[in-house]
mmCIF file of N, CA and C in Angstrom:
data_model
loop_
_atom_site.group_PDB
_atom_site.id
_atom_site.type_symbol
_atom_site.label_atom_id
_atom_site.label_comp_id
_atom_site.label_asym_id
_atom_site.label_seq_id
_atom_site.Cartn_x
_atom_site.Cartn_y
_atom_site.Cartn_z
ATOM 1 N N UNK A 188 114.647 107.119 121.698
ATOM 2 C CA UNK A 188 115.121 106.331 120.573
ATOM 3 C C UNK A 188 115.202 107.229 119.347
ATOM 4 N N UNK A 189 116.288 107.147 118.638
ATOM 5 C CA UNK A 189 116.471 107.974 117.447
ATOM 6 C C UNK A 189 115.779 107.362 116.248
ATOM 7 N N UNK A 190 115.184 108.195 115.389
ATOM 8 C CA UNK A 190 114.600 107.660 114.161
ATOM 9 C C UNK A 190 115.675 106.965 113.328
ATOM 10 N N UNK A 191 115.322 105.883 112.679
ATOM 11 C CA UNK A 191 116.274 105.182 111.824
ATOM 12 C C UNK A 191 115.596 104.787 110.527
ATOM 13 N N UNK A 192 116.418 104.562 109.512
ATOM 14 C CA UNK A 192 115.878 104.168 108.216
ATOM 15 C C UNK A 192 116.268 102.726 107.939
ATOM 16 N N UNK A 193 115.319 101.941 107.417
ATOM 17 C CA UNK A 193 115.534 100.544 107.091
ATOM 18 C C UNK A 193 114.674 100.201 105.887
ATOM 19 N N UNK A 194 114.987 99.119 105.211
ATOM 20 C CA UNK A 194 114.141 98.622 104.126
ATOM 21 C C UNK A 194 113.555 97.286 104.552
ATOM 22 N N UNK A 195 112.274 97.089 104.287
ATOM 23 C CA UNK A 195 111.610 95.829 104.599
ATOM 24 C C UNK A 195 110.654 95.499 103.463
ATOM 25 N N UNK A 196 110.125 94.277 103.476
ATOM 26 C CA UNK A 196 109.191 93.832 102.454
ATOM 27 C C UNK A 196 107.908 94.653 102.507
ATOM 28 N N UNK A 197 107.338 94.959 101.326
ATOM 29 C CA UNK A 197 106.134 95.784 101.253
ATOM 30 C C UNK A 197 104.889 94.985 101.603
ATOM 31 N N UNK A 198 103.904 95.664 102.184
ATOM 32 C CA UNK A 198 102.623 95.026 102.429
ATOM 33 C C UNK A 198 101.718 95.252 101.218
ATOM 34 N N UNK A 199 100.560 94.578 101.127
ATOM 35 C CA UNK A 199 99.722 94.662 99.923
ATOM 36 C C UNK A 199 99.318 96.083 99.536
ATOM 37 N N UNK A 200 99.046 96.958 100.495
ATOM 38 C CA UNK A 200 98.629 98.317 100.140
ATOM 39 C C UNK A 200 99.748 99.059 99.422
ATOM 40 N N UNK A 201 100.998 98.806 99.804
ATOM 41 C CA UNK A 201 102.127 99.439 99.130
ATOM 42 C C UNK A 201 102.343 98.820 97.754
ATOM 43 N N UNK A 202 102.068 97.521 97.621
ATOM 44 C CA UNK A 202 102.207 96.881 96.318
ATOM 45 C C UNK A 202 101.228 97.486 95.325
ATOM 46 N N UNK A 203 100.010 97.791 95.792
ATOM 47 C CA UNK A 203 99.028 98.439 94.921
ATOM 48 C C UNK A 203 99.536 99.804 94.484
ATOM 49 N N UNK A 204 100.150 100.525 95.407
ATOM 50 C CA UNK A 204 100.648 101.850 95.094
ATOM 51 C C UNK A 204 101.757 101.783 94.042
ATOM 52 N N UNK A 205 102.612 100.778 94.122
ATOM 53 C CA UNK A 205 103.729 100.694 93.191
ATOM 54 C C UNK A 205 103.301 100.176 91.817
ATOM 55 N N UNK A 206 102.052 99.768 91.668
ATOM 56 C CA UNK A 206 101.600 99.297 90.361
ATOM 57 C C UNK A 206 101.568 100.430 89.341
ATOM 58 N N UNK A 207 101.579 101.679 89.807
ATOM 59 C CA UNK A 207 101.580 102.838 88.919
ATOM 60 C C UNK A 207 102.989 103.340 88.634
ATOM 61 N N UNK A 208 104.006 102.487 88.771
ATOM 62 C CA UNK A 208 105.391 102.916 88.622
ATOM 63 C C UNK A 208 105.678 103.666 87.332
ATOM 64 N N UNK A 209 105.055 103.296 86.221
ATOM 65 C CA UNK A 209 105.317 103.978 84.959
ATOM 66 C C UNK A 209 104.907 105.448 85.040
ATOM 67 N N UNK A 210 103.828 105.745 85.733
ATOM 68 C CA UNK A 210 103.362 107.115 85.887
ATOM 69 C C UNK A 210 104.066 107.848 87.025
ATOM 70 N N UNK A 211 104.631 107.090 87.974
ATOM 71 C CA UNK A 211 105.286 107.655 89.150
ATOM 72 C C UNK A 211 106.680 107.030 89.296
ATOM 73 N N UNK A 212 107.620 107.417 88.439
ATOM 74 C CA UNK A 212 108.926 106.744 88.414
ATOM 75 C C UNK A 212 109.866 107.103 89.570
ATOM 76 N N UNK A 213 109.561 108.152 90.323
ATOM 77 C CA UNK A 213 110.430 108.582 91.419
ATOM 78 C C UNK A 213 109.815 108.152 92.739
ATOM 79 N N UNK A 214 110.614 107.509 93.589
ATOM 80 C CA UNK A 214 110.044 107.003 94.843
ATOM 81 C C UNK A 214 111.039 107.117 95.991
ATOM 82 N N UNK A 215 110.481 107.068 97.193
ATOM 83 C CA UNK A 215 111.280 107.140 98.416
ATOM 84 C C UNK A 215 110.498 106.464 99.529
ATOM 85 N N UNK A 216 111.159 105.584 100.275
ATOM 86 C CA UNK A 216 110.570 104.954 101.446
ATOM 87 C C UNK A 216 111.342 105.432 102.670
ATOM 88 N N UNK A 217 110.625 105.848 103.695
ATOM 89 C CA UNK A 217 111.238 106.309 104.930
ATOM 90 C C UNK A 217 110.670 105.476 106.072
ATOM 91 N N UNK A 218 111.546 104.853 106.856
ATOM 92 C CA UNK A 218 111.141 104.103 108.035
ATOM 93 C C UNK A 218 111.590 104.862 109.275
ATOM 94 N N UNK A 219 110.673 105.069 110.208
ATOM 95 C CA UNK A 219 110.977 105.791 111.434
ATOM 96 C C UNK A 219 110.635 104.897 112.619
ATOM 97 N N UNK A 220 111.639 104.608 113.443
ATOM 98 C CA UNK A 220 111.448 103.769 114.633
ATOM 99 C C UNK A 220 111.017 104.624 115.812
ATOM 100 N N UNK A 221 110.054 104.111 116.559
ATOM 101 C CA UNK A 221 109.572 104.787 117.751
ATOM 102 C C UNK A 221 109.813 103.894 118.964
ATOM 103 N N UNK A 222 109.877 104.497 120.165
ATOM 104 C CA UNK A 222 110.157 103.692 121.355
ATOM 105 C C UNK A 222 109.038 102.714 121.708
ATOM 106 N N UNK A 223 107.799 103.030 121.294
ATOM 107 C CA UNK A 223 106.678 102.145 121.604
ATOM 108 C C UNK A 223 105.735 102.053 120.404
ATOM 109 N N UNK A 224 104.921 101.008 120.406
ATOM 110 C CA UNK A 224 103.889 100.838 119.389
ATOM 111 C C UNK A 224 102.901 101.996 119.450
ATOM 112 N N UNK A 225 102.568 102.424 120.659
ATOM 113 C CA UNK A 225 101.610 103.521 120.834
ATOM 114 C C UNK A 225 102.100 104.786 120.138
ATOM 115 N N UNK A 226 103.373 105.115 120.302
ATOM 116 C CA UNK A 226 103.921 106.305 119.646
ATOM 117 C C UNK A 226 103.876 106.159 118.122
ATOM 118 N N UNK A 227 104.190 104.982 117.626
ATOM 119 C CA UNK A 227 104.157 104.752 116.177
ATOM 120 C C UNK A 227 102.731 104.897 115.645
ATOM 121 N N UNK A 228 101.763 104.294 116.330
ATOM 122 C CA UNK A 228 100.368 104.374 115.894
ATOM 123 C C UNK A 228 99.847 105.809 115.930
ATOM 124 N N UNK A 229 100.160 106.531 117.007
ATOM 125 C CA UNK A 229 99.709 107.918 117.113
ATOM 126 C C UNK A 229 100.324 108.784 116.012
ATOM 127 N N UNK A 230 101.603 108.609 115.777
ATOM 128 C CA UNK A 230 102.276 109.406 114.748
ATOM 129 C C UNK A 230 101.705 109.101 113.373
ATOM 130 N N UNK A 231 101.462 107.829 113.088
ATOM 131 C CA UNK A 231 100.871 107.441 111.798
ATOM 132 C C UNK A 231 99.519 108.122 111.611
ATOM 133 N N UNK A 232 98.673 108.091 112.635
ATOM 134 C CA UNK A 232 97.347 108.713 112.545
ATOM 135 C C UNK A 232 97.445 110.212 112.295
ATOM 136 N N UNK A 233 98.355 110.870 112.986
ATOM 137 C CA UNK A 233 98.521 112.312 112.826
ATOM 138 C C UNK A 233 99.062 112.650 111.441
ATOM 139 N N UNK A 234 100.045 111.898 110.979
ATOM 140 C CA UNK A 234 100.694 112.202 109.709
ATOM 141 C C UNK A 234 99.807 111.875 108.506
ATOM 142 N N UNK A 235 98.944 110.898 108.623
ATOM 143 C CA UNK A 235 98.054 110.524 107.516
ATOM 144 C C UNK A 235 97.080 111.636 107.151
ATOM 145 N N UNK A 236 96.796 112.506 108.089
ATOM 146 C CA UNK A 236 95.846 113.595 107.856
ATOM 147 C C UNK A 236 96.367 114.560 106.801
ATOM 148 N N UNK A 237 97.689 114.735 106.748
ATOM 149 C CA UNK A 237 98.316 115.679 105.827
ATOM 150 C C UNK A 237 98.378 115.065 104.420
ATOM 151 N N UNK A 238 97.318 115.295 103.641
ATOM 152 C CA UNK A 238 97.245 114.721 102.298
ATOM 153 C C UNK A 238 98.072 115.532 101.304
ATOM 154 N N UNK A 239 98.510 114.860 100.267
ATOM 155 C CA UNK A 239 99.240 115.532 99.197
ATOM 156 C C UNK A 239 98.268 116.376 98.382
ATOM 157 N N UNK A 240 98.743 117.508 97.903
ATOM 158 C CA UNK A 240 97.935 118.385 97.055
ATOM 159 C C UNK A 240 98.153 117.959 95.605
ATOM 160 N N UNK A 241 97.079 117.771 94.887
ATOM 161 C CA UNK A 241 97.187 117.379 93.482
ATOM 162 C C UNK A 241 97.397 115.887 93.321
ATOM 163 N N UNK A 242 97.722 115.517 92.094
ATOM 164 C CA UNK A 242 97.853 114.099 91.769
ATOM 165 C C UNK A 242 99.255 113.735 91.299
ATOM 166 N N UNK A 243 100.253 114.531 91.655
ATOM 167 C CA UNK A 243 101.621 114.273 91.198
ATOM 168 C C UNK A 243 102.452 113.480 92.198
ATOM 169 N N UNK A 244 101.931 113.334 93.417
ATOM 170 C CA UNK A 244 102.625 112.566 94.455
ATOM 171 C C UNK A 244 101.629 111.650 95.150
ATOM 172 N N UNK A 245 102.023 110.400 95.338
ATOM 173 C CA UNK A 245 101.252 109.439 96.124
ATOM 174 C C UNK A 245 102.015 109.192 97.413
ATOM 175 N N UNK A 246 101.292 109.109 98.534
ATOM 176 C CA UNK A 246 101.929 108.874 99.829
ATOM 177 C C UNK A 246 101.107 107.844 100.575
ATOM 178 N N UNK A 247 101.771 106.852 101.156
ATOM 179 C CA UNK A 247 101.066 105.852 101.967
ATOM 180 C C UNK A 247 101.837 105.606 103.255
ATOM 181 N N UNK A 248 101.113 105.173 104.287
ATOM 182 C CA UNK A 248 101.676 104.900 105.596
ATOM 183 C C UNK A 248 101.385 103.459 105.980
ATOM 184 N N UNK A 249 102.332 102.830 106.665
ATOM 185 C CA UNK A 249 102.106 101.494 107.201
ATOM 186 C C UNK A 249 102.947 101.314 108.455
ATOM 187 N N UNK A 250 102.538 100.360 109.293
ATOM 188 C CA UNK A 250 103.288 100.012 110.502
ATOM 189 C C UNK A 250 104.075 98.753 110.235
ATOM 190 N N UNK A 251 105.288 98.687 110.771
ATOM 191 C CA UNK A 251 106.197 97.563 110.551
ATOM 192 C C UNK A 251 106.901 97.203 111.848
ATOM 193 N N UNK A 252 107.723 96.190 111.760
ATOM 194 C CA UNK A 252 108.507 95.754 112.915
ATOM 195 C C UNK A 252 107.768 94.691 113.700
ATOM 196 N N UNK A 253 108.491 94.048 114.589
ATOM 197 C CA UNK A 253 107.903 92.967 115.394
ATOM 198 C C UNK A 253 106.707 93.442 116.204
ATOM 199 N N UNK A 254 106.782 94.667 116.708
ATOM 200 C CA UNK A 254 105.716 95.209 117.555
ATOM 201 C C UNK A 254 105.013 96.401 116.918
ATOM 202 N N UNK A 255 105.134 96.544 115.596
ATOM 203 C CA UNK A 255 104.557 97.705 114.898
ATOM 204 C C UNK A 255 105.079 99.022 115.467
ATOM 205 N N UNK A 256 106.364 99.057 115.784
ATOM 206 C CA UNK A 256 106.965 100.255 116.348
ATOM 207 C C UNK A 256 107.653 101.116 115.281
ATOM 208 N N UNK A 257 107.542 100.702 114.035
ATOM 209 C CA UNK A 257 108.164 101.421 112.919
ATOM 210 C C UNK A 257 107.065 101.912 111.986
ATOM 211 N N UNK A 258 107.119 103.189 111.644
ATOM 212 C CA UNK A 258 106.196 103.759 110.663
ATOM 213 C C UNK A 258 106.942 103.875 109.345
ATOM 214 N N UNK A 259 106.377 103.296 108.295
ATOM 215 C CA UNK A 259 106.944 103.447 106.946
ATOM 216 C C UNK A 259 106.070 104.408 106.166
ATOM 217 N N UNK A 260 106.720 105.376 105.549
ATOM 218 C CA UNK A 260 106.058 106.318 104.673
ATOM 219 C C UNK A 260 106.640 106.095 103.283
ATOM 220 N N UNK A 261 105.781 105.798 102.326
ATOM 221 C CA UNK A 261 106.213 105.556 100.949
ATOM 222 C C UNK A 261 105.696 106.676 100.062
ATOM 223 N N UNK A 262 106.605 107.269 99.318
ATOM 224 C CA UNK A 262 106.265 108.343 98.393
ATOM 225 C C UNK A 262 106.538 107.870 96.976
ATOM 226 N N UNK A 263 105.689 108.296 96.052
ATOM 227 C CA UNK A 263 105.935 108.113 94.621
ATOM 228 C C UNK A 263 105.531 109.403 93.934
ATOM 229 N N UNK A 264 106.335 109.822 92.943
ATOM 230 C CA UNK A 264 106.067 111.096 92.290
ATOM 231 C C UNK A 264 106.294 111.006 90.790
ATOM 232 N N UNK A 265 105.643 111.929 90.091
ATOM 233 C CA UNK A 265 105.790 111.985 88.640
ATOM 234 C C UNK A 265 107.102 112.635 88.232
ATOM 235 N N UNK A 266 107.645 113.508 89.090
ATOM 236 C CA UNK A 266 108.908 114.197 88.806
ATOM 237 C C UNK A 266 109.729 114.279 90.085
ATOM 238 N N UNK A 267 111.045 114.343 89.927
ATOM 239 C CA UNK A 267 111.946 114.386 91.079
ATOM 240 C C UNK A 267 111.678 115.597 91.964
ATOM 241 N N UNK A 268 111.386 116.741 91.366
ATOM 242 C CA UNK A 268 111.170 117.944 92.187
ATOM 243 C C UNK A 268 109.933 117.807 93.069
ATOM 244 N N UNK A 269 108.892 117.136 92.586
ATOM 245 C CA UNK A 269 107.696 116.934 93.411
ATOM 246 C C UNK A 269 107.994 115.974 94.571
ATOM 247 N N UNK A 270 108.809 114.967 94.302
ATOM 248 C CA UNK A 270 109.213 114.043 95.359
ATOM 249 C C UNK A 270 110.013 114.792 96.427
ATOM 250 N N UNK A 271 110.955 115.603 96.005
ATOM 251 C CA UNK A 271 111.788 116.371 96.935
ATOM 252 C C UNK A 271 110.940 117.286 97.813
ATOM 253 N N UNK A 272 110.025 118.022 97.200
ATOM 254 C CA UNK A 272 109.169 118.947 97.957
ATOM 255 C C UNK A 272 108.286 118.181 98.945
ATOM 256 N N UNK A 273 107.731 117.071 98.517
ATOM 257 C CA UNK A 273 106.853 116.287 99.378
ATOM 258 C C UNK A 273 107.611 115.703 100.571
ATOM 259 N N UNK A 274 108.793 115.148 100.315
ATOM 260 C CA UNK A 274 109.590 114.563 101.396
ATOM 261 C C UNK A 274 110.054 115.658 102.361
ATOM 262 N N UNK A 275 110.466 116.781 101.827
ATOM 263 C CA UNK A 275 110.898 117.899 102.666
ATOM 264 C C UNK A 275 109.756 118.387 103.554
ATOM 265 N N UNK A 276 108.576 118.526 102.990
ATOM 266 C CA UNK A 276 107.401 118.941 103.748
ATOM 267 C C UNK A 276 107.070 117.917 104.833
ATOM 268 N N UNK A 277 107.186 116.636 104.490
ATOM 269 C CA UNK A 277 106.929 115.576 105.459
ATOM 270 C C UNK A 277 107.872 115.696 106.658
ATOM 271 N N UNK A 278 109.166 115.899 106.394
ATOM 272 C CA UNK A 278 110.129 116.014 107.491
ATOM 273 C C UNK A 278 109.837 117.222 108.380
ATOM 274 N N UNK A 279 109.374 118.319 107.785
ATOM 275 C CA UNK A 279 108.989 119.486 108.588
ATOM 276 C C UNK A 279 107.836 119.129 109.529
ATOM 277 N N UNK A 280 106.833 118.432 109.004
ATOM 278 C CA UNK A 280 105.678 118.014 109.792
ATOM 279 C C UNK A 280 106.098 117.020 110.873
ATOM 280 N N UNK A 281 106.987 116.088 110.519
ATOM 281 C CA UNK A 281 107.483 115.099 111.469
ATOM 282 C C UNK A 281 108.232 115.782 112.613
ATOM 283 N N UNK A 282 109.028 116.791 112.304
ATOM 284 C CA UNK A 282 109.779 117.503 113.343
ATOM 285 C C UNK A 282 108.830 118.099 114.377
ATOM 286 N N UNK A 283 107.716 118.648 113.923
ATOM 287 C CA UNK A 283 106.724 119.207 114.852
ATOM 288 C C UNK A 283 106.144 118.101 115.730
ATOM 289 N N UNK A 284 105.786 116.969 115.125
ATOM 290 C CA UNK A 284 105.215 115.860 115.895
ATOM 291 C C UNK A 284 106.201 115.359 116.952
ATOM 292 N N UNK A 285 107.462 115.229 116.591
ATOM 293 C CA UNK A 285 108.462 114.745 117.544
ATOM 294 C C UNK A 285 108.701 115.748 118.670
ATOM 295 N N UNK A 286 108.648 117.039 118.356
ATOM 296 C CA UNK A 286 108.798 118.063 119.396
ATOM 297 C C UNK A 286 107.635 118.010 120.381
ATOM 298 N N UNK A 287 106.440 117.725 119.886
ATOM 299 C CA UNK A 287 105.277 117.589 120.771
ATOM 300 C C UNK A 287 105.505 116.440 121.746
ATOM 301 N N UNK A 288 106.001 115.302 121.250
ATOM 302 C CA UNK A 288 106.301 114.182 122.145
ATOM 303 C C UNK A 288 107.329 114.591 123.193
ATOM 304 N N UNK A 289 108.382 115.262 122.758
ATOM 305 C CA UNK A 289 109.435 115.667 123.691
ATOM 306 C C UNK A 289 108.907 116.599 124.777
ATOM 307 N N UNK A 290 108.022 117.492 124.408
ATOM 308 C CA UNK A 290 107.514 118.486 125.355
ATOM 309 C C UNK A 290 106.405 117.962 126.261
ATOM 310 N N UNK A 291 105.504 117.138 125.711
ATOM 311 C CA UNK A 291 104.279 116.830 126.434
ATOM 312 C C UNK A 291 104.067 115.371 126.801
ATOM 313 N N UNK A 292 104.927 114.476 126.363
ATOM 314 C CA UNK A 292 104.724 113.057 126.669
ATOM 315 C C UNK A 292 105.569 112.661 127.881
ATOM 316 N N UNK A 293 104.937 112.472 129.039
ATOM 317 C CA UNK A 293 105.696 112.163 130.250
ATOM 318 C C UNK A 293 106.343 110.776 130.237
ATOM 319 N N UNK A 294 105.926 109.919 129.306
ATOM 320 C CA UNK A 294 106.510 108.569 129.268
ATOM 321 C C UNK A 294 107.877 108.543 128.596
ATOM 322 N N UNK A 295 108.226 109.614 127.913
ATOM 323 C CA UNK A 295 109.540 109.669 127.275
ATOM 324 C C UNK A 295 110.499 110.417 128.200
ATOM 325 N N UNK A 296 111.523 109.723 128.626
ATOM 326 C CA UNK A 296 112.503 110.349 129.521
ATOM 327 C C UNK A 296 113.472 111.183 128.705
ATOM 328 N N UNK A 297 113.778 112.355 129.219
ATOM 329 C CA UNK A 297 114.745 113.225 128.554
ATOM 330 C C UNK A 297 116.134 112.934 129.089
ATOM 331 N N UNK A 298 117.084 112.993 128.197
ATOM 332 C CA UNK A 298 118.471 112.844 128.616
ATOM 333 C C UNK A 298 119.006 114.192 129.032
ATOM 334 N N UNK A 299 119.555 114.279 130.209
ATOM 335 C CA UNK A 299 120.143 115.521 130.698
ATOM 336 C C UNK A 299 121.631 115.481 130.430
ATOM 337 N N UNK A 300 122.140 116.586 129.871
ATOM 338 C CA UNK A 300 123.578 116.654 129.589
ATOM 339 C C UNK A 300 124.218 117.753 130.394
#
């Protein structure tokens, strides 16, 4: 299943994060769909470990979707450049996690071309 982006209603933890909007005017929400709830939960746990350095970016994770198969990552930053760097770093980390699934997870079938 390919990652996809969607917008959905925020949960209370994200609402708390957005209460600092005046201090963190730049934001980005990324939703990533996974083939199973297990993959979404594992990815969330792995990605949460990578904390932001300093206090210029806030990042939170939540599970969404009917079966919690979607991971939402919400970023807020004090400046656009910090948001860009944080999101870019996140995608680099995500690429590694997805490659691990492709290489080592026998439950994910590979498409042969």
